[in-house]
Short mmCIF file of C-alpha atoms and ligand atoms in Angstrom, two decimals:
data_model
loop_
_atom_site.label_atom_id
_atom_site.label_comp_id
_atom_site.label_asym_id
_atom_site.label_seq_id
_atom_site.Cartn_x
_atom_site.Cartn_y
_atom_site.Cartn_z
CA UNK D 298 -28.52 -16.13 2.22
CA UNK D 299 -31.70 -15.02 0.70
CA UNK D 300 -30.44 -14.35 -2.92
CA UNK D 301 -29.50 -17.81 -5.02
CA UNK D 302 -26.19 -18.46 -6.39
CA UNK D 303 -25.47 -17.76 -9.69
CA UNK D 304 -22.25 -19.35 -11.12
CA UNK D 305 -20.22 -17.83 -14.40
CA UNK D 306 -17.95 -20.58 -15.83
CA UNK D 307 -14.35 -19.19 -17.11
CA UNK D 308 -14.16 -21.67 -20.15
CA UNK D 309 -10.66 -22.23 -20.32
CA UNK D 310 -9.96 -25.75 -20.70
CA UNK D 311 -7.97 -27.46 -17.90
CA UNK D 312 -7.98 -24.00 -15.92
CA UNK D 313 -11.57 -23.57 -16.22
CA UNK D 314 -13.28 -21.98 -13.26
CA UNK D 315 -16.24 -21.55 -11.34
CA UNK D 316 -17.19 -17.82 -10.45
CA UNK D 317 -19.67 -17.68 -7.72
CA UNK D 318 -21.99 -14.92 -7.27
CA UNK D 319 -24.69 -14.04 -4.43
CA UNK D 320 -25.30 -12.26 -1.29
CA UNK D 321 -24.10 -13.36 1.71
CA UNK D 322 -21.96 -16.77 0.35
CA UNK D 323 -19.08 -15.87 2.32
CA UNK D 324 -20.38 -17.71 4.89
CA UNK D 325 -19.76 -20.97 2.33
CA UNK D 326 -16.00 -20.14 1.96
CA UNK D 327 -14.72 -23.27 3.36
CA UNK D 328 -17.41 -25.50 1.03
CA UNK D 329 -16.50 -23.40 -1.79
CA UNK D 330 -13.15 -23.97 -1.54
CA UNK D 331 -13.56 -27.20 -0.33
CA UNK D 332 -14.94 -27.80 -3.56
CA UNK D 333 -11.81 -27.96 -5.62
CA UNK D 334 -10.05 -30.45 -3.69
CA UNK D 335 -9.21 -31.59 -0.20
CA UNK D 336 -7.39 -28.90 1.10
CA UNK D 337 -5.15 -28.78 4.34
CA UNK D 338 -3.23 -25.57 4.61
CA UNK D 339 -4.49 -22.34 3.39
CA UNK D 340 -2.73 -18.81 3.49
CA UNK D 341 -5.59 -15.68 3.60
CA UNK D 342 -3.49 -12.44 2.34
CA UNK D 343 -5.29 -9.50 3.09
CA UNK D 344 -5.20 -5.38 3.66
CA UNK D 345 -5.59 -4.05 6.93
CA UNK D 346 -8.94 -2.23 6.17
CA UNK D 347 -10.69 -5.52 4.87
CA UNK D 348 -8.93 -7.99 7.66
CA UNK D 349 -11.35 -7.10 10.48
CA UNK D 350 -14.21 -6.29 8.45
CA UNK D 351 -14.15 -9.85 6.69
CA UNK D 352 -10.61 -11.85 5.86
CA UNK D 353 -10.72 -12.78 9.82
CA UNK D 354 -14.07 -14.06 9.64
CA UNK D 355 -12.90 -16.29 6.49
CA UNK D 356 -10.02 -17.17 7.92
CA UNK D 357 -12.47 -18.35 10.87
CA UNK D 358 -14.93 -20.22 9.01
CA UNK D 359 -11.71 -22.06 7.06
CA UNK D 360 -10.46 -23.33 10.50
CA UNK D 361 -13.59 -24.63 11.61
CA UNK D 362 -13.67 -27.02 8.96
CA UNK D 363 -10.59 -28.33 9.55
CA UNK D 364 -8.17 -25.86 7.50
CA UNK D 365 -4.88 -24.63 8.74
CA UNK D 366 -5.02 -20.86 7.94
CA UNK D 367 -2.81 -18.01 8.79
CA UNK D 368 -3.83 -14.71 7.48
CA UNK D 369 -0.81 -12.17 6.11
CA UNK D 370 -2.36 -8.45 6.04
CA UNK D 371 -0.73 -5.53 3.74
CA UNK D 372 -0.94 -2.11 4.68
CA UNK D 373 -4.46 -1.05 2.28
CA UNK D 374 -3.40 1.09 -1.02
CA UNK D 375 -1.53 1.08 -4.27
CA UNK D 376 1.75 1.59 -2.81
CA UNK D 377 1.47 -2.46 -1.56
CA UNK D 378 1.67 -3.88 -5.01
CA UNK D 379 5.40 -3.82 -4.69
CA UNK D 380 8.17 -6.15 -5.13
CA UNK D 381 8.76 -5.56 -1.20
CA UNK D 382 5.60 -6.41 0.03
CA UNK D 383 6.01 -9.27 -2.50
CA UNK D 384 8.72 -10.63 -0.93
CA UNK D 385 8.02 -9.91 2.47
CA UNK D 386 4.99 -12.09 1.59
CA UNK D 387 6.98 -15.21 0.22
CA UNK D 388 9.02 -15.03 3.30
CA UNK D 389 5.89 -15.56 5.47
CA UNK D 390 4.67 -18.30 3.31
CA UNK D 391 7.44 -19.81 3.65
CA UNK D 392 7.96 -19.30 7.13
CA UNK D 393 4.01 -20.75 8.01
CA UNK D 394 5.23 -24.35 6.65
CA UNK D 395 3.31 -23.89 2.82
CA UNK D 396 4.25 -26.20 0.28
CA UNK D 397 2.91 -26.69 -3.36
CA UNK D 398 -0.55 -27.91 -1.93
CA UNK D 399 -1.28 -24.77 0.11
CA UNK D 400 -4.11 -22.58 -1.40
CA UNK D 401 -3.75 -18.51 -0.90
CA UNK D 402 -6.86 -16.98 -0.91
CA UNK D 403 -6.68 -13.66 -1.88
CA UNK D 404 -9.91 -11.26 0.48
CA UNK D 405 -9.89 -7.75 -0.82
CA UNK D 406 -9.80 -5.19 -3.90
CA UNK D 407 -7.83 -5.21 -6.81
CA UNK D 408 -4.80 -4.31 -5.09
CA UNK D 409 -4.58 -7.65 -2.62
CA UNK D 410 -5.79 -9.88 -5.66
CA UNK D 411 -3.38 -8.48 -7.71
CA UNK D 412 -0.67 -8.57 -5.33
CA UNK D 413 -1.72 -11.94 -3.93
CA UNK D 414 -2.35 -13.35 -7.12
CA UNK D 415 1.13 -12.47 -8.14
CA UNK D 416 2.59 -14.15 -5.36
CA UNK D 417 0.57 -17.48 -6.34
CA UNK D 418 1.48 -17.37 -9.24
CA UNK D 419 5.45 -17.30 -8.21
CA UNK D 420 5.42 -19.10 -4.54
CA UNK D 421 6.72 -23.02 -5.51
CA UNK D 422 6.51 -22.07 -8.73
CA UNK D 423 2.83 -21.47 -8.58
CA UNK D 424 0.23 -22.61 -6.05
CA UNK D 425 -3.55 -22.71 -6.11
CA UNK D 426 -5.43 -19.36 -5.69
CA UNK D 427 -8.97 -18.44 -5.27
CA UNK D 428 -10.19 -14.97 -5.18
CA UNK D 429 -12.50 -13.45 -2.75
CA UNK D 430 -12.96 -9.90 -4.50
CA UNK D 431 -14.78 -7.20 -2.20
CA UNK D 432 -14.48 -3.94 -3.81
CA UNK D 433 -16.88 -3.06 -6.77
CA UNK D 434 -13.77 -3.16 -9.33
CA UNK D 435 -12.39 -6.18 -8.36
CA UNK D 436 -15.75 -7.98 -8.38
CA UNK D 437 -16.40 -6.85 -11.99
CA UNK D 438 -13.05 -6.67 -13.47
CA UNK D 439 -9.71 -7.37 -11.21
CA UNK D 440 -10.58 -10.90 -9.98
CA UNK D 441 -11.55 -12.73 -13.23
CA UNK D 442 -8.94 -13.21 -16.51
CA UNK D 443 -5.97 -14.17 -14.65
CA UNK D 444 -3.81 -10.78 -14.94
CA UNK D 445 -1.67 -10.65 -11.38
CA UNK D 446 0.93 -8.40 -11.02
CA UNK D 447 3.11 -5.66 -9.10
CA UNK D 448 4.09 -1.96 -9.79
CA UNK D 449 7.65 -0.72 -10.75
CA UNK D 450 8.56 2.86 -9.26
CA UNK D 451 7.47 4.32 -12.31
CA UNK D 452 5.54 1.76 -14.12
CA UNK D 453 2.23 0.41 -13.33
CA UNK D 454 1.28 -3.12 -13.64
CA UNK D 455 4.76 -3.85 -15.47
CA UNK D 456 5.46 -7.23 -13.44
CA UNK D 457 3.37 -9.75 -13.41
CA UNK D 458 1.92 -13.55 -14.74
CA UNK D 459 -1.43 -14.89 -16.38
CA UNK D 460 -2.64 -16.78 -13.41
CA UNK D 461 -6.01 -17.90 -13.33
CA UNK D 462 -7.45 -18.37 -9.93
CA UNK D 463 -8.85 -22.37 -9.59
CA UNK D 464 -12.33 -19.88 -8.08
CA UNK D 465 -13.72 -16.75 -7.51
CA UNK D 466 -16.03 -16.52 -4.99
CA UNK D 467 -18.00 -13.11 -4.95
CA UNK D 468 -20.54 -12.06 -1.80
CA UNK D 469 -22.31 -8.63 -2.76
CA UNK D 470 -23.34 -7.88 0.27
CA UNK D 471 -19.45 -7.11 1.61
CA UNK D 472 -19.75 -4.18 -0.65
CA UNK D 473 -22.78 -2.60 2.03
CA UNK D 474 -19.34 -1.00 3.35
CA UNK D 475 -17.39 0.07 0.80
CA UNK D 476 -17.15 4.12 0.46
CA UNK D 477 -19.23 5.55 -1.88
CA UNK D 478 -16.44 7.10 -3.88
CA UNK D 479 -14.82 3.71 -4.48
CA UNK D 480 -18.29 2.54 -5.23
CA UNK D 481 -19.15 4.79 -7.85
CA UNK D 482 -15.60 4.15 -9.08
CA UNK D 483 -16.61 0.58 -9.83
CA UNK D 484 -19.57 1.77 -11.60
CA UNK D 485 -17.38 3.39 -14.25
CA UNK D 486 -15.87 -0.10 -15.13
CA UNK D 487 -19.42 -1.58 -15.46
CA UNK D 488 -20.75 0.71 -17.55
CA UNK D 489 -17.72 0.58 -19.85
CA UNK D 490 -18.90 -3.16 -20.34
CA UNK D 491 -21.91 -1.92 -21.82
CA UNK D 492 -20.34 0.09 -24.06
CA UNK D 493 -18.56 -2.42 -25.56
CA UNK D 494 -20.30 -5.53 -25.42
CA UNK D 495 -24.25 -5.58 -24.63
CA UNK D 496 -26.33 -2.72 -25.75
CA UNK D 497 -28.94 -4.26 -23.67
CA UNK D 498 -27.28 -3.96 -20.05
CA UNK D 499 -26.37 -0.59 -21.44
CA UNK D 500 -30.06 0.22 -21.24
CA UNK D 501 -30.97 -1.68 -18.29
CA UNK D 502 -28.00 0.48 -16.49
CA UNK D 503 -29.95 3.03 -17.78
CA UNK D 504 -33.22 2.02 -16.38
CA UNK D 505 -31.65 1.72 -12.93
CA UNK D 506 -30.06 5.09 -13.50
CA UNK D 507 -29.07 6.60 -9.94
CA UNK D 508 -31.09 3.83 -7.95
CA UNK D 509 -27.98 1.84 -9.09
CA UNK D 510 -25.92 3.49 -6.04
CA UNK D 511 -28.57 2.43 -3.65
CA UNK D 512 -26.64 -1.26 -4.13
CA UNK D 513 -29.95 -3.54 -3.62
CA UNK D 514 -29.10 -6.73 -3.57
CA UNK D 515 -30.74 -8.27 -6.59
CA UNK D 516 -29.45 -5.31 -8.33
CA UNK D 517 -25.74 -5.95 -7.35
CA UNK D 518 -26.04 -9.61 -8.02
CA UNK D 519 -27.36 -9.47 -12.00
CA UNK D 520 -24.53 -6.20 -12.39
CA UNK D 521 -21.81 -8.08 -11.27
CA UNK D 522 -23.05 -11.41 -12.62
CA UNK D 523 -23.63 -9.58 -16.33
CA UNK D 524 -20.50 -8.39 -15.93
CA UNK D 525 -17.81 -11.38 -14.97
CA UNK D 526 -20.06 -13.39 -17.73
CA UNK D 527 -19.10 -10.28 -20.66
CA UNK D 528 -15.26 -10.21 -19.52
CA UNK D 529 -15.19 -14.53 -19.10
CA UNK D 530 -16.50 -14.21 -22.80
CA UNK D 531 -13.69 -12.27 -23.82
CA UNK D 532 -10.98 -14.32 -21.48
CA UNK D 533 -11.93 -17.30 -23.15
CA UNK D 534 -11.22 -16.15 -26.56
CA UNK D 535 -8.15 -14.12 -25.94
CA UNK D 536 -6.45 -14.94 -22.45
CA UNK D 537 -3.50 -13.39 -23.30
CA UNK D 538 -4.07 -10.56 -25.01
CA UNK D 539 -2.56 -11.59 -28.31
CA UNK D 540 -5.53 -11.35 -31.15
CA UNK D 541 -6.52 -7.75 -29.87
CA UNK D 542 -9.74 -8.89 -28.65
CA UNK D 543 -9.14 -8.57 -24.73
CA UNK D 544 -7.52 -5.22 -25.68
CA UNK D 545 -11.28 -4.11 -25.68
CA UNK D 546 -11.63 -4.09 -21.83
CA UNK D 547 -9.43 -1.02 -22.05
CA UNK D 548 -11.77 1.35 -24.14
CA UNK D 549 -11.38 4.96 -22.06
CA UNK D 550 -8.08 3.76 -20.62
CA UNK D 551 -5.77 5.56 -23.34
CA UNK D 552 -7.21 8.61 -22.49
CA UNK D 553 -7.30 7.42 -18.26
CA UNK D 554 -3.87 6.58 -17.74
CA UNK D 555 -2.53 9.92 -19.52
CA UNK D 556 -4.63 11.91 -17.12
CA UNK D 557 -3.81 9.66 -13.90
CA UNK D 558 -0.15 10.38 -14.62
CA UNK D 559 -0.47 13.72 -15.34
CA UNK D 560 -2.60 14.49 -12.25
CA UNK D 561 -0.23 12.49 -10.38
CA UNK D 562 -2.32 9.55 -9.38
CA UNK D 563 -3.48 11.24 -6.62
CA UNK D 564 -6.58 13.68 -8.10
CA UNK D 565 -8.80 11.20 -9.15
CA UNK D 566 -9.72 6.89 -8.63
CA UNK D 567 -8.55 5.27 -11.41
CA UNK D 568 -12.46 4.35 -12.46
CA UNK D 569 -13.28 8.28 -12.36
CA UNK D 570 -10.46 8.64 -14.64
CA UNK D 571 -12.01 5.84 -16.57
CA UNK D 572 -15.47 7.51 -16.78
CA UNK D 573 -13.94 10.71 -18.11
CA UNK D 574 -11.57 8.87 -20.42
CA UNK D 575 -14.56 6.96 -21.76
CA UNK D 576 -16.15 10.56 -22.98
CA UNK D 577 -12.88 11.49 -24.37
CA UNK D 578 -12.87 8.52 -26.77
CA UNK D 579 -16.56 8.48 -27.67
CA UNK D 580 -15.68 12.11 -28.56
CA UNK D 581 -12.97 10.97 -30.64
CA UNK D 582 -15.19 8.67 -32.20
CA UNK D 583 -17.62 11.25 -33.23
CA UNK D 584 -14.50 13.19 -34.96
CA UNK D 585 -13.55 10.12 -37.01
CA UNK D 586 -17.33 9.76 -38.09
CA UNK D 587 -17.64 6.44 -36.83
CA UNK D 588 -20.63 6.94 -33.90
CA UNK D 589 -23.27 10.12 -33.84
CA UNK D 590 -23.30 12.52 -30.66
CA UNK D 591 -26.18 10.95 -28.74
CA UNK D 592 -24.18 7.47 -27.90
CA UNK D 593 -21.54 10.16 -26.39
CA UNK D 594 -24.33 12.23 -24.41
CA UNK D 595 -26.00 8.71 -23.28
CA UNK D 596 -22.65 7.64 -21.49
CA UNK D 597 -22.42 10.98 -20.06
CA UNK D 598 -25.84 10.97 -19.06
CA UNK D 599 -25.56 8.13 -17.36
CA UNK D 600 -21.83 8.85 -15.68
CA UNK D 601 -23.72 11.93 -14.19
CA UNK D 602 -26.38 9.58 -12.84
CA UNK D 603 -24.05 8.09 -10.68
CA UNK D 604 -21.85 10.90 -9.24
CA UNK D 605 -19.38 10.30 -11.53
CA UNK D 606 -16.75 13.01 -13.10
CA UNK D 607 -16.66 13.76 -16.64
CA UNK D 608 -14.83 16.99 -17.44
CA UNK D 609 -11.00 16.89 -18.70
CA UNK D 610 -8.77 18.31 -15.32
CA UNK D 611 -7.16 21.45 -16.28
CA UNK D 612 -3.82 20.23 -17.14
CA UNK D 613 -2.23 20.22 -20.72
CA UNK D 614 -3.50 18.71 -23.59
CA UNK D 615 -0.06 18.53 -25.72
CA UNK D 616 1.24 16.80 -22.44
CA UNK D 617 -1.67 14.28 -21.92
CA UNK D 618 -0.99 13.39 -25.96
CA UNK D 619 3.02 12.52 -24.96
CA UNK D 620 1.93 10.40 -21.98
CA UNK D 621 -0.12 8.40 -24.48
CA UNK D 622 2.71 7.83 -26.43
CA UNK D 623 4.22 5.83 -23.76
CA UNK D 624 0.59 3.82 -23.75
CA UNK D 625 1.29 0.07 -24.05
CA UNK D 626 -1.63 0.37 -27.40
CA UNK D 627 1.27 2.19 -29.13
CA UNK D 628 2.34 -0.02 -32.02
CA UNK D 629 5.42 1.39 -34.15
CA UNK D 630 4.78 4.84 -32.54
CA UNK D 631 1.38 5.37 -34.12
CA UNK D 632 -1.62 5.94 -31.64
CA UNK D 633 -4.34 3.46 -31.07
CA UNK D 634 -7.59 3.61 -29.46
CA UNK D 635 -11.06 1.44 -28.44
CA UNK D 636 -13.60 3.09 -30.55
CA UNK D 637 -16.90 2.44 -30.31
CA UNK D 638 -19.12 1.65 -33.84
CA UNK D 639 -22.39 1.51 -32.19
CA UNK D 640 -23.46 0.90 -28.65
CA UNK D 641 -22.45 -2.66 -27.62
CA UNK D 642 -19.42 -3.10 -29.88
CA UNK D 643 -15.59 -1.08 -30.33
CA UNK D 644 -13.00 -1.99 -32.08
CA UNK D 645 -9.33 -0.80 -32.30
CA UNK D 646 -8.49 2.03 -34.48
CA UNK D 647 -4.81 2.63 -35.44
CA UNK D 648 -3.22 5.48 -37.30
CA UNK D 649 -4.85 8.50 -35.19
CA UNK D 650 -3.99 11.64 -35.67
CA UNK D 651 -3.08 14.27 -33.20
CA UNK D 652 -5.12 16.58 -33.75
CA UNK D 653 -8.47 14.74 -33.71
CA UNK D 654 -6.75 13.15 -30.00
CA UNK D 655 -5.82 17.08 -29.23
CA UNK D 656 -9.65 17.99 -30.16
CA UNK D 657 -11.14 15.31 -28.62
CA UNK D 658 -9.72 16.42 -25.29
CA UNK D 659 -10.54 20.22 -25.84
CA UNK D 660 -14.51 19.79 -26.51
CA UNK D 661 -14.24 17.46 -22.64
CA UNK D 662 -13.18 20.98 -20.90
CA UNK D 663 -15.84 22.86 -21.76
P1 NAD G 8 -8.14 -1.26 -3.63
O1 NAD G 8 -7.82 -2.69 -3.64
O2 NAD G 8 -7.08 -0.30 -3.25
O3 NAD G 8 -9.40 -1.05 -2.67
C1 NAD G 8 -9.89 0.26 -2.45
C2 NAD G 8 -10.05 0.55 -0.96
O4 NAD G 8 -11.22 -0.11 -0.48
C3 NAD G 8 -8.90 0.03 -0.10
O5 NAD G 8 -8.62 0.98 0.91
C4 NAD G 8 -9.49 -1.23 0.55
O6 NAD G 8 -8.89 -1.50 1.80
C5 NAD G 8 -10.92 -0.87 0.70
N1 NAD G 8 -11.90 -1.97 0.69
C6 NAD G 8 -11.86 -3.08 -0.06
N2 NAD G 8 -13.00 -3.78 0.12
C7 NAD G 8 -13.74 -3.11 1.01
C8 NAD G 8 -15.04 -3.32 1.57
N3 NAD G 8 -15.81 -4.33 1.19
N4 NAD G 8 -15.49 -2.42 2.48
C9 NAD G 8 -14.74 -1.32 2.82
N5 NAD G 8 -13.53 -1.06 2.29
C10 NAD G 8 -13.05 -1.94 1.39
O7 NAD G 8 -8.70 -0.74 -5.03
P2 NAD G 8 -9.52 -1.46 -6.20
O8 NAD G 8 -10.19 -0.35 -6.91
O9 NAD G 8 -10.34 -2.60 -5.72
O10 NAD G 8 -8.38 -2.07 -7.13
C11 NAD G 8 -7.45 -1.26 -7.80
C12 NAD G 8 -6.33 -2.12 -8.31
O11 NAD G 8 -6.85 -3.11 -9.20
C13 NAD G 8 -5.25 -1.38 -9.09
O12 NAD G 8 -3.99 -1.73 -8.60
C14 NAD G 8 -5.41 -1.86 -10.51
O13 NAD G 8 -4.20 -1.89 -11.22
C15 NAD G 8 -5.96 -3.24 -10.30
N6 NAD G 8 -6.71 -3.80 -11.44
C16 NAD G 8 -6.35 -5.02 -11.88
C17 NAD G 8 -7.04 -5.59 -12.93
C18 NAD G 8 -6.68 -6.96 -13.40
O14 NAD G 8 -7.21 -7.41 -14.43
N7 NAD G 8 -5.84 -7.68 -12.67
C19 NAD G 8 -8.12 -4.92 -13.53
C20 NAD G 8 -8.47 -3.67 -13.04
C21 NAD G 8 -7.76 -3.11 -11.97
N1 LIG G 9 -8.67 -5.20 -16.99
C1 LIG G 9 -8.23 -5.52 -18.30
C2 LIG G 9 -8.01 -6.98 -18.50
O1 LIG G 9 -8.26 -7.78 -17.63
O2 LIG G 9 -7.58 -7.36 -19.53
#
């Protein structure tokens, strides 16, 4: 490992938790989790893309020191975080001998750490679980704050817990073989954290411009470290989303999840949507007065920079509006949105109108 560790420290009391950062630490997976406590049983839950490229060489490295380990691997995609795969998961716990001591360690993207995580969380009640994130999103975003959960038919993310993992342990250089697509995807999610909390990674961003997709590994390692530190700061202050503060991770997301659903989930990756959802509500922003044009045209600058899309899909406006309506910002029917004020800081704006949301969208098609 040529690149030190940097640890971020989730302040949260008795559930505080380490966040390790560097490239090439998964090779420390069994001290790392050794770490916490003597551990004798540990269940590695997986997807079938990442299980030969790294959850069977963690699973590996746990035996060797000692650790009884049986790895349970999910077919890869969205379509896993489901109450069946769930179950079918709590079954094979069950049937490998776990009890409330046994750790599950969770070695993929959002989708296993949300899935896995959600099975912690519920297994005995709730047993240990540390987080191995290896895509770009879960690294940045998925993996820290403690939201697990599964999909309903027709509602995303609508089951789930607050369970903080007891660790996170995060190796940069597993994401040398991610696909670029899903890479760039990730990049959406980092630069909305400069958007809305540090004008000056903004700019760095920025500085790095397209060089940021060449994924060096000092690079990766002060992204992703700047990053887990900006969302831990927000965790800590609002873990469960009840003062409105965490609510600012979602600035762009309004505008995301109506064009997801309307495109069917299939068009774009849900940080593409983000990117161009981001535009749509800096736009808005403008309309209300509250920013000038060039903090909308930096964003989209820099989205560009990195391959990523930024033009409204051809699909109708009036119809993107009603999906927000179902948004879970709605309060009392009115529309709510992350605004930005100035680079570095949004806040939540109630009582939008329509039209301005209607507008906003029209100016991102042309
Ligand atoms: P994902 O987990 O589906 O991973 C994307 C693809 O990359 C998968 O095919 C996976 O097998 C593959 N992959 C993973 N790591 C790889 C690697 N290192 N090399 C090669 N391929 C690799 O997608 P995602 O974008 O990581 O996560 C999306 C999920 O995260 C969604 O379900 C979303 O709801 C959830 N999410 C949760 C939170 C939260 O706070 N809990 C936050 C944001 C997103
Ligand atoms: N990804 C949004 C949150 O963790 O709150």
């Amino acid at each position: 490992m040529n690149h030190p560790v940097q640890t971020v420290r989730v302040g949260l009391g008795d559930r505080a938790y380490p966040i390790e950062i560097a490239h090439g630490n998964l090779e420390q997976v069994a001290q790392s989790l050794g770490a916490l406590r003597p551990i004798s049983q540990a269940i590695v839950i997986t997807d079938e893309v990442v299980a030969p490229l790294y959850a069977d060489r963690v699973a590996k490295l746990l035996r060797q020191a000692g650790i009884q380990t049986t790895v349970l691997s999910v077919p890869a995609g969205e379509a896993s975080k489901s109450i069946q795969s769930a179950e079918q998961l709590w079954q094979q716990i069950l049937a490998a001998g776990a009890d409330r001591k046994t750790v599950v360690v969770a070695v993929g993207g959002g989708v296993v750490g949300d899935l896995a995580g959600f099975v912690a969380a519920t297994f005995a009640r709730g047993i240990d679980l540390f987080q191995i994130p290896t895509t770009l999103l879960a690294q940045v975003d998925s993996s820290v704050g403690g939201k697990v959960g599964i999909n309903l038919p027709d509602a995303k993310n609508m089951v789930g817990a607050f369970w903080q993992p007891a660790a996170v342990l995060i190796d940069t250089q597993v994401l040398a073989t991610l696909p670029e697509r899903e890479f760039q995807a990730g990049l959406a999610e980092v630069i909305k954290y400069g958007v809305i909390l540090d004008a000056e990674f903004f700019a760095w961003l920025e500085s790095q411009g397209a060089a940021l997709l060449e994924r060096h590994p000092a690079v990766l390692n002060h992204m992703v470290a700047r990053c887990c530190r900006l969302k831990a700061d927000v965790v800590e202050q609002d873990e469960r989303e009840e003062t409105g503060l965490r609510a600012v991770l979602n600035y762009g997301h309004t505008f995301c999840h109506a064009i997801e659903a309307a495109t069917g989930y299939g068009q774009f990756l849900h940080g593409e949507a983000v990117a161009i959802g981001m535009l749509c509500a800096s736009r808005l922003a403008e309309r209300l007065g509250r920013i000038d044009a060039s903090l909308t045209q930096r964003q989209h600058a820099l989205l560009t920079a990195v391959g990523l899309p930024t033009q409204v899909p051809d699909v109708d406006h009036r119809r993107l509006v009603d999906l927000m309506a179902h948004d879970k910002k709605v309060e009392h029917g009115r529309l709510r949105f992350v605004l930005p004020s100035r680079l570095g800081h949004v806040e939540l704006v109630g009582g939008v109108a329509e039209a301005d949301v209607l507008a906003a969208l029209g100016e991102g098609t042309t």
